[in-house]
Coordinates of C-alpha atoms and ligand atoms in Angstrom, one line a residue:
M1 CA 49.3 167.9 60.9
R2 CA 50.7 166.7 57.7
L3 CA 48.8 168.6 54.9
H4 CA 47.9 166.8 51.8
E5 CA 49.8 167.9 48.5
Y6 CA 46.7 169.7 47.3
Q7 CA 46.5 171.5 50.3
A8 CA 50.1 172.3 50.9
K9 CA 50.1 173.5 47.2
S10 CA 47.3 175.8 47.8
V11 CA 49.2 177.5 50.8
F12 CA 52.4 177.5 48.4
A13 CA 50.5 179.1 45.6
D14 CA 48.8 181.7 47.8
A15 CA 52.2 182.9 49.0
G16 CA 53.4 183.2 45.4
I17 CA 55.3 180.2 44.6
P18 CA 54.5 178.8 41.2
T19 CA 52.5 175.5 41.0
P20 CA 50.7 173.9 38.0
P21 CA 46.9 174.5 37.5
S22 CA 45.3 171.7 39.4
T23 CA 41.9 170.4 40.4
L24 CA 41.2 167.8 43.4
A25 CA 38.6 164.9 42.3
T26 CA 37.2 162.0 44.3
T27 CA 35.5 160.2 41.2
V28 CA 36.5 159.3 37.9
D29 CA 34.2 161.5 35.8
E30 CA 35.4 164.5 38.0
A31 CA 39.0 163.7 37.0
V32 CA 38.3 163.5 33.5
E33 CA 36.3 166.7 33.6
A34 CA 38.9 168.5 35.5
A35 CA 41.6 167.1 32.9
E36 CA 39.4 168.4 30.0
E37 CA 39.4 171.8 31.6
I38 CA 43.0 172.0 32.5
G39 CA 44.2 170.6 28.9
Y40 CA 46.5 167.6 28.3
P41 CA 48.9 166.3 29.1
V42 CA 48.0 166.2 32.8
A43 CA 49.4 164.2 35.7
I44 CA 47.1 162.2 38.1
K45 CA 48.3 162.0 41.5
A46 CA 47.3 159.8 44.5
Q47 CA 46.5 162.3 47.8
V48 CA 48.0 159.9 50.5
H49 CA 50.6 160.5 52.8
V50 CA 53.0 158.2 51.5
G51 CA 56.3 159.1 50.1
G52 CA 57.4 157.9 46.3
R53 CA 54.0 157.6 45.2
G54 CA 55.5 157.8 41.5
K55 CA 57.4 154.6 41.9
A56 CA 54.4 152.9 43.7
G57 CA 52.0 153.5 40.9
G58 CA 50.4 156.5 42.4
I59 CA 50.9 159.1 39.9
K60 CA 50.2 158.8 36.1
L61 CA 50.3 161.1 33.1
A62 CA 47.7 161.2 30.6
E63 CA 47.5 162.6 27.1
D64 CA 43.9 162.6 26.6
G65 CA 40.5 161.8 27.9
G66 CA 40.7 158.0 27.5
E67 CA 44.1 158.0 29.3
A68 CA 42.6 160.2 32.0
R69 CA 39.6 157.9 32.7
E70 CA 41.9 155.0 32.8
A71 CA 44.5 156.6 35.1
A72 CA 41.9 158.0 37.4
D73 CA 40.3 154.6 37.4
A74 CA 43.6 152.7 38.2
I75 CA 44.3 155.1 41.1
L76 CA 41.1 156.0 42.7
G77 CA 40.4 153.2 45.2
M78 CA 43.8 151.5 44.8
D79 CA 45.8 150.3 48.0
L80 CA 49.0 152.6 48.2
K81 CA 51.6 151.1 50.9
G82 CA 48.5 150.4 53.0
Y83 CA 46.3 153.5 52.3
T84 CA 43.4 153.7 50.1
V85 CA 43.2 156.2 47.8
D86 CA 40.0 158.3 47.7
S87 CA 41.2 161.4 46.1
V88 CA 43.3 162.6 43.3
L89 CA 44.9 165.9 42.2
V90 CA 44.5 166.5 38.5
E91 CA 47.4 168.7 37.4
G92 CA 48.8 170.3 34.2
A93 CA 51.8 168.3 33.3
V94 CA 55.0 169.9 33.4
D95 CA 57.3 170.0 30.4
F96 CA 60.6 169.8 32.8
V97 CA 64.2 169.7 32.0
D98 CA 65.5 169.5 35.2
E99 CA 64.4 168.6 38.8
L100 CA 65.4 170.3 41.8
Y101 CA 65.0 170.0 45.6
V102 CA 64.2 172.7 48.1
G103 CA 63.3 172.5 51.5
V104 CA 63.2 173.9 55.1
T105 CA 63.3 171.8 58.4
M106 CA 64.4 172.0 61.8
D107 CA 67.7 170.9 62.8
R108 CA 67.5 169.8 66.4
G109 CA 71.1 169.3 66.9
A110 CA 71.8 172.9 66.0
G111 CA 68.7 174.5 67.5
K112 CA 67.9 176.2 64.2
A113 CA 66.1 175.9 61.1
V114 CA 68.0 174.6 58.1
T115 CA 67.4 175.5 54.4
M116 CA 68.3 172.8 52.0
V117 CA 68.9 173.0 48.2
S118 CA 69.9 170.2 45.7
R119 CA 70.1 169.5 41.8
K120 CA 69.0 165.9 42.9
G121 CA 65.3 166.8 43.0
G122 CA 62.9 164.2 42.1
V123 CA 64.3 161.3 44.1
D124 CA 64.1 160.5 47.7
I125 CA 66.2 163.2 49.4
E126 CA 66.8 161.1 52.3
A127 CA 68.9 158.6 50.2
V128 CA 70.6 161.4 48.5
A129 CA 71.6 162.7 52.0
E130 CA 72.8 159.1 52.7
E131 CA 74.6 158.3 49.5
D132 CA 75.9 161.7 48.3
P133 CA 75.5 164.3 51.3
D134 CA 77.7 166.9 49.3
A135 CA 74.9 167.1 46.8
I136 CA 72.7 169.1 49.4
A137 CA 73.6 172.6 50.2
R138 CA 72.7 173.7 53.6
E139 CA 72.3 176.9 55.4
H140 CA 71.3 177.3 58.8
I141 CA 68.9 180.3 60.0
D142 CA 69.1 181.9 63.2
P143 CA 65.5 182.2 64.7
A144 CA 66.6 185.5 66.1
F145 CA 67.1 187.4 62.7
G146 CA 65.2 185.0 60.2
Q147 CA 66.5 184.4 56.9
H148 CA 68.7 187.1 55.5
P149 CA 68.6 187.5 51.6
F150 CA 72.2 186.8 51.2
Q151 CA 71.4 183.2 53.0
A152 CA 68.9 182.3 50.7
R153 CA 71.3 183.4 47.6
K154 CA 74.4 181.6 49.2
V155 CA 72.7 178.3 49.5
V156 CA 71.5 178.4 46.0
Y157 CA 74.8 179.2 44.7
D158 CA 76.5 176.5 47.1
A159 CA 74.1 173.9 45.4
D160 CA 75.2 174.9 41.9
I161 CA 71.9 175.8 40.7
P162 CA 72.1 176.9 36.9
G163 CA 72.6 180.6 36.6
E164 CA 69.2 181.1 34.5
V165 CA 67.2 179.8 37.4
S166 CA 69.2 180.8 40.3
S167 CA 67.2 184.0 41.1
D168 CA 63.7 182.3 40.8
V169 CA 65.1 179.4 43.1
T170 CA 66.3 181.9 45.5
K171 CA 62.8 183.7 45.6
V172 CA 61.0 180.3 46.0
L173 CA 63.3 179.4 49.0
S174 CA 62.8 182.8 50.6
T175 CA 59.0 182.4 50.2
L176 CA 59.2 178.7 51.6
Y177 CA 61.3 179.8 54.4
R178 CA 58.7 182.8 55.4
L179 CA 56.0 180.0 55.1
W180 CA 57.7 177.8 57.4
E181 CA 58.2 180.3 59.8
D182 CA 54.6 182.0 59.5
T183 CA 52.8 178.5 59.8
D184 CA 55.0 177.1 62.6
A185 CA 55.7 174.3 60.4
S186 CA 58.2 171.4 61.3
D187 CA 58.9 170.7 57.3
A188 CA 58.4 172.7 54.3
E189 CA 59.5 170.8 51.0
I190 CA 59.6 171.1 47.3
N191 CA 60.7 167.9 45.7
P192 CA 61.0 168.2 42.7
L193 CA 60.9 172.0 42.0
M194 CA 60.9 171.6 38.2
V195 CA 62.8 173.7 35.7
T196 CA 60.6 174.0 32.5
S197 CA 61.7 174.0 29.0
D198 CA 60.9 177.8 29.1
G199 CA 63.5 178.1 31.9
D200 CA 60.7 178.7 34.7
V201 CA 60.4 177.0 37.8
V202 CA 57.3 175.3 39.2
A203 CA 56.4 173.5 42.4
A204 CA 55.4 169.9 41.2
D205 CA 54.9 168.4 44.5
A206 CA 54.4 170.1 48.0
V207 CA 55.1 169.0 51.6
L208 CA 54.1 171.1 54.6
N209 CA 54.0 169.5 58.2
V210 CA 52.7 171.9 60.9
D211 CA 53.2 171.7 64.5
D212 CA 49.8 170.3 66.0
D213 CA 50.2 172.3 69.1
A214 CA 50.6 175.6 67.1
L215 CA 47.3 175.0 65.0
F216 CA 45.2 177.2 67.3
R217 CA 47.3 180.1 66.1
H218 CA 46.3 179.2 62.3
P219 CA 42.7 179.0 62.1
D220 CA 43.0 179.0 58.1
L221 CA 45.0 175.7 58.4
E222 CA 43.0 174.3 60.9
A223 CA 40.2 174.1 58.4
F224 CA 42.4 171.7 56.4
E225 CA 42.6 169.4 59.6
E226 CA 39.4 167.4 58.7
E227 CA 40.6 166.7 55.3
S228 CA 44.1 165.8 56.6
F229 CA 43.3 162.6 58.5
E230 CA 44.4 159.7 56.9
D231 CA 41.7 157.4 58.0
D232 CA 38.7 157.1 60.1
L233 CA 41.0 155.9 63.2
E234 CA 42.8 159.1 63.1
R235 CA 39.8 161.0 63.3
K236 CA 38.5 159.2 65.8
A237 CA 41.6 159.7 67.8
S238 CA 41.3 163.5 67.5
E239 CA 37.7 163.4 68.7
Y240 CA 38.6 161.1 71.8
G241 CA 41.7 163.9 72.4
F242 CA 44.3 160.9 72.2
D243 CA 47.7 161.2 70.9
Y244 CA 47.8 158.3 68.6
V245 CA 49.7 157.3 65.6
R246 CA 48.6 154.3 63.4
L247 CA 51.5 151.9 62.6
H248 CA 51.1 148.7 60.6
G249 CA 52.0 145.9 62.8
N250 CA 49.1 143.5 64.8
V251 CA 50.3 144.3 68.3
G252 CA 47.8 147.2 69.7
I253 CA 49.6 149.3 72.2
I254 CA 48.0 151.4 75.2
G255 CA 49.8 153.4 77.7
N256 CA 49.5 156.0 80.0
G257 CA 52.1 158.4 79.4
A258 CA 54.2 158.9 76.1
G259 CA 57.4 157.6 77.4
L260 CA 55.7 154.5 78.6
V261 CA 54.2 153.6 74.9
M262 CA 57.5 154.5 73.3
T263 CA 59.0 151.8 75.4
T264 CA 56.4 149.4 74.7
L265 CA 56.8 150.1 71.0
D266 CA 60.4 149.5 71.3
L267 CA 60.1 146.1 73.3
V268 CA 57.8 144.9 70.9
D269 CA 59.9 145.4 68.0
Y270 CA 62.9 144.0 70.1
F271 CA 61.1 140.9 70.8
G272 CA 60.3 140.4 67.2
G273 CA 56.5 141.8 67.2
E274 CA 55.1 144.6 65.2
P275 CA 53.3 147.3 66.7
A276 CA 50.1 148.5 65.2
N277 CA 49.8 151.9 66.9
F278 CA 51.1 154.6 69.2
L279 CA 48.3 155.2 71.8
D280 CA 49.0 157.5 74.8
I281 CA 45.4 157.6 76.9
G282 CA 47.4 160.2 79.3
G283 CA 46.6 160.6 82.9
G284 CA 43.7 159.3 84.9
A285 CA 42.0 156.1 83.8
K286 CA 38.5 156.6 84.1
A287 CA 36.5 153.6 82.3
E288 CA 35.3 155.8 79.5
R289 CA 38.9 156.7 78.3
V290 CA 40.0 153.2 78.7
T291 CA 36.8 152.1 76.8
N292 CA 37.5 154.9 74.1
A293 CA 41.2 153.7 73.8
L294 CA 40.0 150.0 73.3
D295 CA 37.3 151.0 70.9
M296 CA 40.4 152.7 68.7
V297 CA 42.6 149.9 68.8
F298 CA 39.9 147.1 68.2
S299 CA 38.7 149.5 65.2
D300 CA 42.1 148.5 63.5
P301 CA 41.4 145.2 61.5
N302 CA 45.3 144.6 61.8
V303 CA 45.3 144.3 65.6
D304 CA 45.5 140.5 66.7
T305 CA 46.2 141.5 70.6
V306 CA 46.5 144.5 72.8
V307 CA 49.1 145.1 75.4
F308 CA 48.3 147.8 78.3
N309 CA 51.2 149.2 79.8
I310 CA 50.2 151.2 82.8
F311 CA 52.3 152.8 85.5
G312 CA 50.3 153.8 88.6
G313 CA 51.4 157.2 89.9
I314 CA 49.1 159.9 90.8
T315 CA 46.4 157.6 89.3
R316 CA 46.7 154.7 91.4
G317 CA 47.0 151.1 89.9
D318 CA 43.6 150.0 91.5
E319 CA 41.7 152.8 90.0
V320 CA 43.1 151.8 86.5
A321 CA 42.3 148.3 87.3
K322 CA 38.6 149.1 87.7
G323 CA 38.8 151.4 84.6
I324 CA 39.8 148.5 82.6
N325 CA 37.5 146.1 84.1
E326 CA 34.5 148.5 83.6
A327 CA 35.6 148.9 79.8
L328 CA 36.0 145.3 79.3
E329 CA 32.8 144.4 80.9
S330 CA 30.9 147.0 78.9
L331 CA 32.0 145.2 75.7
E332 CA 29.7 142.6 74.3
E333 CA 32.6 140.6 73.4
I334 CA 36.6 141.2 73.6
P335 CA 37.5 140.6 70.1
K336 CA 41.1 139.9 70.5
P337 CA 43.1 138.9 73.8
V338 CA 44.2 141.6 76.0
V339 CA 47.3 141.7 78.3
V340 CA 47.8 144.1 81.1
R341 CA 51.2 145.1 82.8
L342 CA 50.5 147.1 85.8
A343 CA 53.2 148.4 87.8
G344 CA 53.6 151.5 90.4
T345 CA 51.6 152.8 93.0
N346 CA 49.0 150.1 94.3
A347 CA 50.0 147.7 91.6
T348 CA 49.6 144.7 93.5
E349 CA 46.0 145.8 94.5
G350 CA 45.2 146.6 91.0
R351 CA 46.5 143.2 89.9
E352 CA 44.1 141.5 92.2
I353 CA 41.2 143.6 91.3
L354 CA 41.7 142.9 87.4
N355 CA 39.2 140.5 86.0
T356 CA 41.4 137.8 84.9
E357 CA 38.6 136.1 82.9
L358 CA 38.8 139.2 80.7
V359 CA 42.5 140.0 80.5
Q360 CA 46.1 138.5 81.0
T361 CA 48.0 140.1 83.4
E362 CA 51.9 140.1 83.8
E363 CA 54.1 141.8 86.4
T364 CA 56.8 142.9 84.1
L365 CA 56.8 144.7 80.8
E366 CA 59.1 142.1 79.1
D367 CA 56.6 139.3 80.0
A368 CA 53.5 141.4 78.9
V369 CA 55.2 142.1 75.5
Q370 CA 56.3 138.7 75.1
R371 CA 52.9 137.3 76.0
A372 CA 51.3 139.6 73.3
I373 CA 53.5 138.8 70.7
E374 CA 52.5 135.0 71.2
N375 CA 48.9 135.9 71.4
A376 CA 49.4 137.6 67.9
A377 CA 51.2 134.7 66.5
E378 CA 48.3 132.4 67.6
V379 CA 45.8 134.6 66.3
T380 CA 47.6 134.8 63.0
N381 CA 48.0 131.1 62.8
E382 CA 44.2 130.4 63.5
Ligands
LIG1 P1 56.3 161.6 45.2 O1 56.7 160.5 44.2 O2 55.2 161.4 46.0 O3 57.1 162.4 45.7 O4 55.4 162.6 44.0 P2 56.1 163.7 43.1 O5 55.1 164.7 42.7 O6 57.3 164.3 43.5 O7 56.3 163.0 41.5 C1 57.1 162.0 41.3 C2 57.6 162.3 39.9 O8 56.9 162.2 38.8 C3 58.6 163.3 39.8 O9 59.8 163.7 40.3 C4 58.8 163.5 38.2 O10 59.9 162.8 37.8 C5 57.6 162.7 37.8 N1 56.6 163.3 36.9 C6 56.9 163.1 35.5 N2 56.0 164.0 34.9 C7 55.4 165.0 35.9 C8 54.5 166.0 35.7 O11 54.1 166.5 35.1 N3 54.2 166.4 37.1 C9 54.5 165.9 38.1 N4 54.2 166.4 39.4 N5 55.6 164.9 38.2 C10 55.8 164.3 37.0
LIG2 MN1 57.9 164.3 45.7

C-alpha cells in the first residue's frame, strides 16, 4: 500500500519528524479556508501517486487568498500523468535555503535495509543515483541489530551534511528508520528534507509504502487503505480479492498465476503492445471469478482488447473454459475482443469447449499476444 503524502506526513509527524502545518482539502473553498487558517504563503499540492508533481504543475505556491483560489482551482480536477486530482494538501510554505534527501529502502541484493542521505534533495533521486551515485551516502542496516546510533551519524557525515543541521538530520533519519521497521514498510522517504533559513529541518514531502501482506499487523495504517486507492478500479480489485496493478496501455491481461501474468506483460511489450494492467485471478476458475476479472478489465476505459493466459494445472483447462464461457455468456455484450490462450492439463478439451463465437482462441502465448495487439490496433483505428 502506497500512502498518500498527507497520510505519510501524519505518520511522520506523529513519530516526531518536523512537518509544515497542513490541511487536506477536496474543494476550492475548503482549500482557501485552510490557507487562511494556516497563513500565507502556502503550498497547494495535488494528492496523487505520481512522482515529480512539482514539474508537472501539481504544486503551486500562493501568497494570498486570490492566488490560493486560483491554484486550488487549477489543481483540483486536473489530470496529472493520467490521474485525476480529487484532493490537495494545503501546507504552510517553507522558507528554505537547502533541500536534502533522506530515505530508507530494502536492498534486496544485500538482504538488508539501506539508509540513504544526500545533499541533492528536491530532485528525482533515481536520476541522482544514475548521474552522480557518489552524491548519495549509504549505510546498510543489519536486521538482527537494527540501526546503531553511530550508523545514522556516519551516513549523515558521509553525505557532507552541513554541521549546523547534522544532528537534526541524524535524528530525522533515526526516526525514519524506526518507522520503516515498525510499519513493515518497503520504502520511507523524505525528498526534500528542507533546511529553513532559521537552520531547522522540515519534511516538505513524504513517501511511505507499506507491505500489503503485513497490513494486518497495523490496524492504524489499514484505516488509510480506503483513501489510498488511486481509483475505483483499485478499490474494486481489493473487494474482489485480486492482485491488480493498473498500467496505462490498452491490452487488458488476465492470467491464473503471477508468473503467467508477468510473462504475458513482457510479451505484450516485446511485440510492441502496451499492457493495460496486471491481473492475477489466482487458482481456480469459477465463472464468478472470471466474470469479476472481466468486469475489472472492461471497466478500464483504456482497454481495447483482453488476452487470457491460462495454464491448466490443478484447475483443469476444461473447467477454466466453462468458467470463461459462463462469464462471457452472462454479459449482455462483450465490449471488446477477447483472446484466450489455454495450455496445460486438458487444454485441448478446453479449447473445444470454448465458445468461439465469443472468444478467439490461440494455442501459443506468442500467437495470442500478437492477436490481441492486432485487435487493439483495429479498435484504435475504428
Ligand atoms: P514532488 O515533486 O511530487 O516530489 O513534490 P515535492 O513536495 O517534493 O515538491 C517539489 C518541489 O517544490 C520541492 O522540491 C521544492 O523545490 C518546491 N517547493 C518550493 N517551495 C515549496 C514549499 O514551500 N513547500 C514544498 N513542499 N515544496 C516547495
Ligand atoms: Mn518529492
